[in-house]
Coordinates of C-alpha atoms in Angstrom, one line a residue:
M1 CA -92.5 9.7 82.1
S2 CA -92.4 12.6 79.7
P3 CA -90.4 12.4 76.5
E4 CA -88.0 15.1 77.7
T5 CA -87.2 13.2 80.9
A6 CA -86.7 10.0 79.0
G7 CA -84.2 11.8 76.7
V8 CA -82.3 13.2 79.7
L9 CA -82.1 9.7 81.3
Q10 CA -80.8 8.2 78.1
L11 CA -78.1 10.9 77.9
L12 CA -77.1 10.3 81.6
A13 CA -77.0 6.5 81.1
L14 CA -74.8 7.0 78.0
I15 CA -72.3 9.2 79.9
A16 CA -72.1 6.6 82.7
A17 CA -71.4 3.8 80.3
L18 CA -68.7 5.8 78.5
A19 CA -67.1 6.7 81.9
L20 CA -67.0 3.0 82.9
A21 CA -65.2 2.0 79.6
Y22 CA -62.9 5.0 79.4
R23 CA -60.0 3.9 81.6
P24 CA -59.7 0.2 80.8
L25 CA -60.1 0.7 77.0
G26 CA -57.8 3.7 76.9
D27 CA -55.1 1.9 78.8
Y28 CA -55.5 -1.2 76.7
M29 CA -55.1 0.7 73.4
A30 CA -52.0 2.4 74.8
R31 CA -50.5 -1.0 75.6
V32 CA -51.4 -2.3 72.1
Y33 CA -49.6 0.5 70.3
S34 CA -46.6 0.5 72.7
S35 CA -46.1 -3.3 72.6
E36 CA -43.1 -4.8 70.7
K37 CA -44.7 -8.2 70.7
H38 CA -46.3 -9.6 67.5
Y39 CA -49.0 -12.3 67.7
K40 CA -48.9 -15.3 65.4
P41 CA -51.9 -14.2 63.2
E42 CA -50.3 -10.8 62.9
K43 CA -47.0 -12.4 61.7
W44 CA -49.0 -14.3 59.1
I45 CA -50.4 -11.0 57.8
Y46 CA -47.0 -9.3 57.7
K47 CA -45.6 -12.3 55.8
A48 CA -48.5 -12.2 53.3
I49 CA -48.1 -8.5 52.5
G50 CA -44.3 -8.5 52.7
A51 CA -44.0 -6.0 55.6
N52 CA -41.3 -5.8 58.3
P53 CA -43.2 -4.7 61.4
A54 CA -40.0 -3.9 63.3
A55 CA -38.8 -1.3 60.8
E56 CA -39.3 2.3 62.0
M57 CA -40.7 4.8 59.5
R58 CA -40.1 8.5 59.2
W59 CA -43.2 10.5 58.2
P60 CA -42.7 10.4 54.4
A61 CA -42.4 6.6 54.5
Y62 CA -45.4 6.3 56.8
L63 CA -47.4 8.5 54.5
R64 CA -46.4 6.6 51.4
A65 CA -47.5 3.3 53.0
I66 CA -50.9 4.8 53.8
L67 CA -51.5 6.2 50.3
A68 CA -50.3 3.0 48.6
F69 CA -52.5 0.8 50.8
S70 CA -55.5 3.1 50.3
A71 CA -55.0 3.3 46.6
V72 CA -55.0 -0.5 46.3
S73 CA -58.1 -0.6 48.5
V74 CA -60.0 1.9 46.3
L75 CA -59.1 -0.1 43.2
F76 CA -60.0 -3.5 44.7
L77 CA -63.4 -2.2 46.0
Y78 CA -64.1 -0.5 42.6
L79 CA -63.4 -3.7 40.7
M80 CA -65.4 -5.8 43.1
Q81 CA -68.5 -3.7 42.5
R82 CA -68.0 -3.6 38.7
A83 CA -67.8 -7.4 38.7
Q84 CA -70.7 -8.0 41.1
G85 CA -72.9 -9.5 38.4
V86 CA -70.6 -12.6 38.1
L87 CA -69.8 -12.9 41.8
P88 CA -71.4 -15.6 43.9
G89 CA -74.0 -14.4 46.4
S90 CA -74.9 -11.4 44.2
L91 CA -78.6 -12.0 44.7
G92 CA -79.1 -11.3 41.0
F93 CA -77.9 -7.7 41.3
V94 CA -75.9 -6.4 38.3
A95 CA -72.6 -4.5 38.2
I96 CA -72.6 -1.0 39.8
D97 CA -72.3 1.9 37.3
P98 CA -68.7 3.3 37.0
D99 CA -69.4 6.7 38.6
Q100 CA -71.3 5.1 41.5
A101 CA -68.7 2.4 41.9
F102 CA -66.0 5.1 42.1
N103 CA -68.0 7.1 44.6
T104 CA -68.7 4.1 46.8
A105 CA -65.0 2.8 46.7
A106 CA -63.7 6.3 47.6
S107 CA -66.4 6.6 50.3
F108 CA -65.6 3.4 52.2
V109 CA -61.8 3.7 51.9
A110 CA -62.0 7.3 53.1
N111 CA -64.0 6.2 56.2
T112 CA -67.0 8.2 54.9
N113 CA -69.5 5.6 53.8
W114 CA -71.6 8.0 51.8
Q115 CA -74.1 6.0 49.9
S116 CA -75.9 7.2 46.8
Y117 CA -77.6 3.8 46.3
Y118 CA -80.2 1.7 48.1
G119 CA -78.1 -1.0 49.9
E120 CA -80.7 -3.7 49.9
Q121 CA -81.5 -3.1 46.2
A122 CA -77.9 -2.8 44.8
M123 CA -75.3 -4.8 46.7
G124 CA -75.1 -8.6 47.1
H125 CA -73.6 -10.5 50.0
V126 CA -70.1 -10.7 48.7
V127 CA -69.7 -7.0 48.0
Q128 CA -71.4 -6.1 51.4
T129 CA -69.3 -8.4 53.5
G130 CA -66.1 -9.0 51.5
G131 CA -65.8 -5.4 50.3
L132 CA -67.7 -2.8 52.3
A133 CA -67.5 -4.4 55.8
V134 CA -63.7 -5.2 55.3
Q135 CA -63.1 -1.5 54.5
N136 CA -65.0 -0.5 57.6
F137 CA -62.3 -2.2 59.6
L138 CA -59.3 -1.1 57.6
S139 CA -60.3 2.6 57.1
A140 CA -60.9 2.9 60.9
A141 CA -57.5 1.2 61.6
V142 CA -55.8 3.7 59.3
G143 CA -57.3 6.7 61.1
M144 CA -56.1 5.2 64.5
A145 CA -52.6 4.6 63.1
V146 CA -52.3 8.3 62.0
A147 CA -53.4 9.5 65.4
V148 CA -50.9 7.2 67.2
A149 CA -48.2 8.5 64.9
L150 CA -48.9 12.1 65.9
V151 CA -49.0 11.1 69.6
R152 CA -45.5 9.5 69.1
G153 CA -44.4 12.8 67.6
F154 CA -45.2 14.5 70.9
A155 CA -43.8 11.6 73.0
R156 CA -40.5 11.1 71.2
S157 CA -37.5 13.5 70.8
R158 CA -34.4 13.9 68.6
T159 CA -35.7 11.3 66.1
G160 CA -38.0 11.5 63.1
E161 CA -39.3 8.0 63.5
L162 CA -43.0 7.5 64.1
G163 CA -43.4 3.8 64.3
N164 CA -44.5 1.3 61.6
F165 CA -47.7 1.9 59.7
W166 CA -48.2 -1.8 58.9
A167 CA -47.8 -2.8 62.5
D168 CA -50.1 0.0 63.7
M169 CA -52.8 -0.9 61.2
V170 CA -52.7 -4.6 61.8
R171 CA -52.7 -4.3 65.6
G172 CA -55.6 -1.8 65.5
T173 CA -57.6 -4.2 63.5
V174 CA -56.7 -7.5 65.2
R175 CA -56.4 -6.5 68.8
I176 CA -58.9 -3.6 69.1
L177 CA -61.6 -3.5 66.4
L178 CA -62.1 -7.2 65.8
P179 CA -62.6 -8.3 69.5
L180 CA -64.9 -5.4 70.2
S181 CA -66.9 -6.1 67.0
V182 CA -67.5 -9.7 68.0
I183 CA -68.8 -8.7 71.4
G184 CA -70.9 -5.9 69.9
A185 CA -72.4 -8.1 67.2
L186 CA -73.5 -10.7 69.7
V187 CA -75.3 -7.9 71.7
L188 CA -77.0 -6.6 68.5
V189 CA -78.2 -10.1 67.5
A190 CA -79.6 -10.6 71.1
C191 CA -81.5 -7.3 70.5
G192 CA -83.0 -8.6 67.3
A193 CA -80.7 -7.4 64.5
I194 CA -80.5 -10.1 61.8
Q195 CA -77.3 -12.1 60.8
N196 CA -77.7 -14.4 57.9
F197 CA -77.0 -14.9 54.2
S198 CA -80.6 -15.5 53.0
G199 CA -81.7 -14.6 49.6
I200 CA -84.6 -12.4 48.4
H201 CA -88.0 -13.5 49.6
E202 CA -91.6 -12.2 49.6
V203 CA -92.9 -10.6 52.8
G204 CA -96.6 -10.0 53.4
Q205 CA -97.7 -6.5 54.4
F206 CA -100.2 -5.7 57.1
M207 CA -102.5 -3.9 54.8
G208 CA -102.3 -6.6 52.1
G209 CA -100.0 -7.2 49.2
S210 CA -96.3 -8.0 49.6
Q211 CA -92.8 -6.7 49.1
Q212 CA -89.4 -8.2 48.6
W213 CA -86.7 -8.4 51.4
N214 CA -83.3 -9.9 51.5
G215 CA -81.3 -10.8 54.5
G216 CA -77.6 -10.3 55.2
A217 CA -74.8 -10.2 57.7
V218 CA -76.3 -7.1 59.2
A219 CA -75.4 -7.3 62.9
S220 CA -71.7 -7.8 62.1
Q221 CA -71.6 -4.9 59.7
E222 CA -73.7 -2.7 61.9
V223 CA -71.3 -3.0 64.8
I224 CA -68.2 -2.1 62.9
K225 CA -69.9 0.7 61.0
E226 CA -70.6 2.3 64.4
L227 CA -67.5 1.3 66.3
G228 CA -65.2 2.4 63.4
T229 CA -67.2 5.6 62.9
N230 CA -68.0 4.5 59.3
G231 CA -71.7 4.8 58.9
G232 CA -72.8 2.9 55.8
G233 CA -76.0 1.1 56.3
Y234 CA -76.9 -2.4 55.0
F235 CA -80.3 -1.0 54.2
N236 CA -81.2 2.4 52.7
A237 CA -83.0 3.4 55.9
N238 CA -79.7 2.9 57.8
S239 CA -80.0 2.7 61.6
A240 CA -83.7 3.6 61.4
H241 CA -84.3 0.1 59.9
P242 CA -85.6 -2.4 62.4
F243 CA -83.2 -5.1 61.0
E244 CA -80.2 -2.8 61.9
N245 CA -81.5 -1.1 65.0
P246 CA -84.5 -2.9 66.5
T247 CA -85.1 -1.4 70.0
P248 CA -84.4 1.6 72.1
F249 CA -81.7 -0.3 73.9
S250 CA -79.9 -1.2 70.7
N251 CA -80.2 2.4 69.7
L252 CA -78.4 3.6 72.9
F253 CA -75.9 0.8 72.5
E254 CA -75.1 1.9 68.9
I255 CA -74.5 5.5 70.1
F256 CA -72.2 4.0 72.8
L257 CA -70.3 2.2 70.1
I258 CA -69.9 5.4 68.0
L259 CA -68.4 7.4 70.9
L260 CA -66.5 4.6 72.7
I261 CA -63.1 4.6 70.9
P262 CA -62.9 8.4 70.1
F263 CA -63.4 9.4 73.7
S264 CA -61.2 6.6 75.1
L265 CA -58.3 7.5 72.8
T266 CA -57.8 10.7 74.9
R267 CA -56.8 8.3 77.7
T268 CA -54.4 6.5 75.3
F269 CA -52.9 9.9 74.4
G270 CA -52.3 10.8 78.0
R271 CA -50.8 7.4 78.8
M272 CA -48.5 7.5 75.8
V273 CA -47.1 11.0 76.4
G274 CA -46.7 10.2 80.1
N275 CA -49.2 12.8 81.4
L276 CA -52.7 11.7 82.0
R277 CA -53.9 15.2 82.8
Q278 CA -53.2 16.2 79.2
G279 CA -55.6 13.5 78.1
Y280 CA -58.2 14.7 80.6
A281 CA -57.9 18.3 79.2
I282 CA -58.6 17.0 75.7
L283 CA -61.4 14.8 77.0
A284 CA -63.0 17.7 78.8
T285 CA -62.9 19.9 75.6
M286 CA -64.5 17.1 73.6
G287 CA -67.1 16.4 76.3
I288 CA -68.1 20.0 76.7
I289 CA -68.8 20.5 73.0
W290 CA -70.6 17.1 72.7
V291 CA -72.9 17.8 75.7
V292 CA -73.7 21.3 74.7
F293 CA -74.6 20.2 71.1
T294 CA -76.7 17.4 72.4
V295 CA -78.6 19.6 74.8
L296 CA -79.2 22.2 72.1
M297 CA -80.4 19.6 69.6
M298 CA -82.8 18.1 72.1
W299 CA -84.1 21.6 73.0
T300 CA -84.7 22.6 69.3
E301 CA -86.5 19.4 68.6
F302 CA -88.6 19.2 71.8
A303 CA -89.5 22.9 71.9
H304 CA -90.8 23.4 68.3
H305 CA -94.3 24.7 68.7
G306 CA -97.6 23.9 67.0
P307 CA -100.5 21.6 67.6
A308 CA -99.0 18.6 65.8
F309 CA -95.7 18.9 67.6
D310 CA -97.5 19.3 71.0
V311 CA -99.5 16.1 70.4
A312 CA -96.4 14.2 69.3
G313 CA -94.2 15.4 72.1
G314 CA -91.8 17.3 69.8
A315 CA -90.8 17.5 66.2
M316 CA -91.4 13.9 65.3
E317 CA -91.3 14.2 61.5
G318 CA -88.6 11.8 60.1
K319 CA -88.0 10.2 63.5
E320 CA -88.8 6.6 64.6
T321 CA -91.5 6.4 67.3
R322 CA -89.5 3.6 69.0
F323 CA -86.6 6.0 69.6
G324 CA -88.5 9.3 70.0
V325 CA -87.1 12.8 69.9
G326 CA -84.5 12.2 72.7
G327 CA -83.0 9.0 71.3
S328 CA -83.0 10.5 67.8
S329 CA -81.4 13.8 68.9
I330 CA -78.6 12.1 70.8
F331 CA -77.9 9.8 67.8
A332 CA -77.9 12.7 65.4
V333 CA -75.3 14.7 67.4
A334 CA -73.1 11.6 68.0
T335 CA -73.1 10.8 64.4
T336 CA -72.3 14.3 63.1
L337 CA -69.7 15.2 65.8
T338 CA -67.9 12.0 64.8
S339 CA -67.2 10.9 61.2
T340 CA -69.9 8.2 61.4
G341 CA -72.7 9.3 59.2
A342 CA -75.1 6.6 60.4
V343 CA -78.6 7.9 61.0
N344 CA -81.6 6.7 62.9
S345 CA -83.7 9.6 61.7
F346 CA -83.8 11.8 58.7
H347 CA -81.8 15.0 59.3
S348 CA -83.6 16.8 56.4
S349 CA -86.8 16.7 58.5
Y350 CA -85.2 18.2 61.6
T351 CA -86.1 21.8 62.4
G352 CA -84.1 24.5 60.6
L353 CA -81.9 25.1 63.7
G354 CA -81.7 21.4 64.4
G355 CA -80.4 20.7 60.9
G356 CA -77.9 23.5 61.4
I357 CA -76.6 22.0 64.6
A358 CA -76.0 18.7 62.8
M359 CA -74.2 20.5 60.0
L360 CA -72.1 22.6 62.4
G361 CA -71.0 19.5 64.2
M362 CA -69.4 18.3 61.0
Q363 CA -68.0 21.7 60.2
L364 CA -66.1 21.8 63.5
G365 CA -63.9 19.2 62.0
E366 CA -65.6 16.3 63.8
I367 CA -63.3 16.5 66.8
A368 CA -65.8 16.3 69.7
P369 CA -65.0 13.4 70.0
G370 CA -64.6 13.0 66.2
G371 CA -63.9 9.9 64.1
V372 CA -61.8 6.9 65.2
G373 CA -58.3 8.4 65.2
S374 CA -59.2 11.4 63.1
G375 CA -61.0 13.1 66.0
L376 CA -57.9 12.9 68.2
Y377 CA -55.4 14.1 65.7
G378 CA -57.8 16.9 64.6
M379 CA -58.2 18.0 68.2
L380 CA -54.5 17.9 68.8
V381 CA -54.0 20.2 65.8
M382 CA -56.5 22.6 67.2
A383 CA -54.7 22.4 70.6
I384 CA -51.6 23.6 68.8
I385 CA -53.5 26.5 67.2
A386 CA -54.9 27.4 70.7
V387 CA -51.4 27.4 72.2
F388 CA -50.2 29.6 69.4
I389 CA -53.0 32.1 70.0
A390 CA -52.1 32.1 73.7
G391 CA -48.5 32.7 72.9
L392 CA -49.4 35.7 70.7
M393 CA -51.3 37.2 73.6
V394 CA -48.3 37.2 75.9
G395 CA -45.5 37.6 73.4
R396 CA -43.9 34.2 74.1
T397 CA -42.9 31.4 71.8
P398 CA -45.7 28.8 72.3
E399 CA -45.0 25.3 73.6
Y400 CA -47.2 22.2 73.8
L401 CA -46.1 19.1 75.7
G402 CA -42.5 20.3 75.8
K403 CA -42.3 21.0 72.1
K404 CA -41.9 24.5 70.6
I405 CA -44.6 25.5 68.2
S406 CA -42.5 27.4 65.6
T407 CA -43.2 28.7 62.1
R408 CA -43.1 25.2 60.5
E409 CA -45.5 23.7 63.0
I410 CA -48.0 26.5 62.8
K411 CA -48.0 26.5 59.0
L412 CA -48.7 22.8 58.9
A413 CA -51.5 23.2 61.5
A414 CA -53.0 26.1 59.5
C415 CA -52.9 24.1 56.2
Y416 CA -54.7 21.3 58.0
I417 CA -57.6 23.5 59.2
L418 CA -58.0 25.2 55.8
I419 CA -58.3 22.1 53.6
T420 CA -61.8 21.0 54.5
P421 CA -63.5 24.4 54.4
A422 CA -61.9 25.0 51.0
L423 CA -63.3 21.7 49.7
V424 CA -66.8 22.2 51.2
L425 CA -67.3 25.9 50.2
G426 CA -65.6 25.5 46.8
F427 CA -67.6 22.5 45.7
T428 CA -70.9 24.0 47.1
A429 CA -70.3 27.2 45.2
A430 CA -69.5 25.3 42.0
A431 CA -72.6 23.2 42.3
M432 CA -74.9 26.2 42.8
A433 CA -73.2 28.4 40.2
L434 CA -73.3 25.6 37.5
D435 CA -76.9 24.9 38.4
T436 CA -76.0 21.2 38.6
P437 CA -78.3 20.3 41.4
A438 CA -81.4 21.6 39.7
G439 CA -82.8 18.2 39.0
S440 CA -81.6 16.7 42.2
M441 CA -83.1 19.1 44.8
T442 CA -86.7 18.4 46.0
N443 CA -86.6 21.7 47.9
S444 CA -85.9 25.3 46.9
G445 CA -84.8 28.3 48.9
A446 CA -82.8 28.1 52.1
H447 CA -83.5 24.4 52.7
G448 CA -82.5 23.5 49.2
F449 CA -79.2 25.3 49.7
S450 CA -78.7 23.5 53.0
E451 CA -79.1 20.1 51.2
I452 CA -76.1 21.0 48.9
L453 CA -74.0 22.5 51.7
Y454 CA -74.7 19.5 53.9
A455 CA -73.7 17.0 51.1
Y456 CA -70.3 18.5 50.6
T457 CA -69.8 19.1 54.3
S458 CA -70.5 15.5 54.9
G459 CA -68.3 14.3 52.1
A460 CA -65.2 16.5 52.7
N461 CA -65.4 15.8 56.5
N462 CA -65.7 12.0 55.8
N463 CA -69.1 11.8 57.6
G464 CA -71.4 10.2 55.1
S465 CA -74.9 11.3 56.3
A466 CA -77.1 13.4 54.1
F467 CA -80.2 15.5 53.9
A468 CA -82.7 13.1 52.4
G469 CA -84.2 15.6 49.9
L470 CA -81.1 15.5 47.7
N471 CA -80.8 12.9 44.9
A472 CA -77.0 12.5 44.8
D473 CA -76.9 9.6 42.4
T474 CA -75.9 11.7 39.4
Q475 CA -72.6 11.8 37.5
W476 CA -71.8 15.3 39.0
F477 CA -72.5 14.4 42.6
N478 CA -70.9 10.9 42.5
S479 CA -67.7 12.4 41.0
T480 CA -67.4 15.6 42.9
I481 CA -68.4 14.1 46.3
G482 CA -66.0 11.2 45.6
I483 CA -63.1 13.6 45.0
A484 CA -64.1 15.6 48.1
M485 CA -64.0 12.5 50.2
L486 CA -60.6 11.4 49.0
L487 CA -59.0 14.9 49.3
G488 CA -60.8 15.5 52.7
R489 CA -59.4 12.2 54.1
F490 CA -55.8 12.1 52.8
L491 CA -54.7 15.7 52.3
P492 CA -55.1 16.4 56.1
M493 CA -53.1 13.3 56.8
V494 CA -50.1 14.7 54.9
F495 CA -49.9 17.7 57.2
V496 CA -50.6 15.7 60.4
L497 CA -47.8 13.3 59.6
A498 CA -45.4 16.1 58.6
L499 CA -46.3 17.8 61.9
A500 CA -45.6 14.6 63.8
G501 CA -42.2 14.2 62.1
S502 CA -41.3 17.8 62.9
L503 CA -42.3 17.4 66.6
A504 CA -40.4 14.1 67.0
E505 CA -37.2 15.7 65.7
Q506 CA -37.3 18.4 68.4
T507 CA -35.4 18.5 71.7
P508 CA -37.8 18.8 74.6
V509 CA -38.1 22.3 76.1
P510 CA -38.0 22.4 79.9
E511 CA -41.1 23.7 81.6
T512 CA -40.7 27.2 83.2
A513 CA -42.9 29.6 85.2
G514 CA -44.0 31.2 81.9
T515 CA -45.1 27.9 80.3
L516 CA -48.8 27.7 79.6
R517 CA -50.4 25.0 81.6
T518 CA -52.3 22.9 79.0
D519 CA -53.8 20.5 81.6
K520 CA -55.9 23.1 83.4
P521 CA -59.6 24.1 82.9
L522 CA -58.5 27.6 81.7
Y523 CA -56.8 26.0 78.7
A524 CA -59.7 23.7 78.0
G525 CA -61.9 26.8 77.8
L526 CA -59.4 28.5 75.5
L527 CA -59.5 25.4 73.3
V528 CA -63.3 25.3 73.1
G529 CA -63.3 29.0 72.2
T530 CA -60.7 28.6 69.5
I531 CA -62.6 25.8 67.9
I532 CA -65.9 27.6 67.9
I533 CA -64.5 30.9 66.7
I534 CA -62.4 29.5 63.9
T535 CA -65.3 27.4 62.6
G536 CA -67.8 30.1 63.1
L537 CA -65.7 32.6 61.1
T538 CA -65.2 30.1 58.3
Y539 CA -68.7 28.8 57.9
F540 CA -71.0 31.5 59.3
P541 CA -71.9 33.2 55.9
A542 CA -72.9 29.8 54.4
L543 CA -74.8 28.8 57.5
A544 CA -76.6 32.2 57.4
L545 CA -77.8 31.4 53.9
G546 CA -79.1 28.0 54.8
P547 CA -80.1 26.6 58.2
L548 CA -80.0 29.9 60.1
A549 CA -82.3 31.6 57.5
E550 CA -84.6 28.6 57.6
G551 CA -84.7 28.3 61.3
L552 CA -85.3 32.0 61.9
A553 CA -88.1 32.1 59.4
S554 CA -90.0 29.2 61.0

C-alpha cells in the first residue's frame, strides 16, 4: 500500500468514527446543559466553593464569575510552580523562574498550553498532575460554558439570563470530560502509553551509553490534553514521544479525541435551539474547511519533489516514521484548526506551504471545528457576520435564528473578530521592530519571520504549538506571549457573553418569505466564503512575507 493510500484510508476511518459519535455525544451534551438535576458529587463541589447552581446569571455576572475563577487559577498554578522545590514528588526539580511560571500559568488557564520548557526536565509529578492536568479539565469546561451561554442567548427570549457559570463548568467537567477521559486513558494505556509515578532512572541506549528518563501519569494527561483541545505535552517531544503516542492506532485515536467534542457540539447547538438543521449547517461549514485543509496539507507534504523526498515517500523531515506523512498531516491540521497545539511532528520542518496551511488554520480563528466550546462560539459569531453581509446585499435587516442582528450585535461581533489579529500582528511587529528575537531565531529570512508570526498566532489564538526553530524561553517571549494568551482568551469572551445577553433580551422575529434560510447549503457556502475572505484580507500581507515567500521560493 502506498503512503498516499494509507493517508486517505486514515482520513476516511477518522470521518467514520466521528460520524458514529456525533449524534449520541451531541444529544448527551444537550441533556447535560439543559438538565435541572444536580448529582451528589456536584452538590459537594457547589457547597465547597459557596455557589448556588440554581441562580440564573445575566451576562455581566457570568463574565465576572469566569474572570474571578480564572484569575484564582492563574495565581494558584503560578504559586505551585514557584514552590515546586519543596513539594513532594518534585523529582529533584527546582522552582520555575518567575517569567516562565507566569507564562505557563497563563498558558494552561487560557487553554493554550504553550510550553517554553522541557516537560520531563522541569516539572515534577505534583505540578504535572495537580496543576497542569487539572487546568486541562477546567479551562476546557470554561470554554464549553461560554459556548452554551451563547447558545442560550439564541434559544431564549425576553430575558437576559444565560444560566449559571458554576453549574455549567462543574457539569462539563464531571459529566462530560471526566467520563470520556477515563475511557480514553484506558485505551491509550492499552496502546502502550505509560501511566505511573516512577522517579528518574537510567536507560541504556542502543549505541551504548545511557540517558535519564522519568515516568509519569502520561496517559491520563494525554487524553485530556487532546479531548479538551489543550495540547501541553508531558514530554518535550509532545505527541511525537512514544510514551505519549506509541502506535499509528493511538495516533489516529488522539486525532479523534481532538475533534470529537468540537464537532459534536454542533449537534448540541441544534438540539438546544430546537432546530437540528441549523446545527448541520454549522457542521457542514466546519467539515468543509477541515477536509479541504487536510487534503491540501497532505498534498503539499506528499508532492514535494527531490530524490530524498521520493525515496522517503514525501517530506519526512521532522515526522515520525511510525506515523508517516499521512498521519502527521492529519494530526497537524486537526491540532491547528482547533486550539489544541499538540504535535506529533515538527511544524517548522514542514514545507513552506505546509507550514503556511498550519498557520492559516489558527488564523481562521480555530473554528473548523475549533477548540472545545471556543470553536462553536467563534463559528456562531462568524455566522452573524455572514448574515449581516447577506442583509447588506438585499437591503434587509439581517436575522439569525429569529433574532435581529442590529447595530449592537454587529459591533460586538466585529470587536470579537478584530481582537486576535490585533494581538498577533501587533506583537509580531513589536518583536521584529525591537529586534528582540535576534538571539532566539535559528533561521533568518522568510522562515525566521514565520517562526515569530507563528508564535504569536499560536499564543493569541490559544493554540500552543510552535515552530521548533524559535527559543521562546526568554523574558520577552515569556511575558509577551503570556499577555497575548490571556488577552486572546478572555477579551473575546467579553464580547461573546455581551452578545449572548443582547440576543436573549430580544423578542423573536417571525420568519417571512424574505428571511435568509440559514440551514441550507447556500448559506453554508456563504459562511465558508466569509471566513476565508475576512481572514485572508487580515493576514495575507504577513503570510506573504513568511510562508508564502518561502513556499514559492522552494
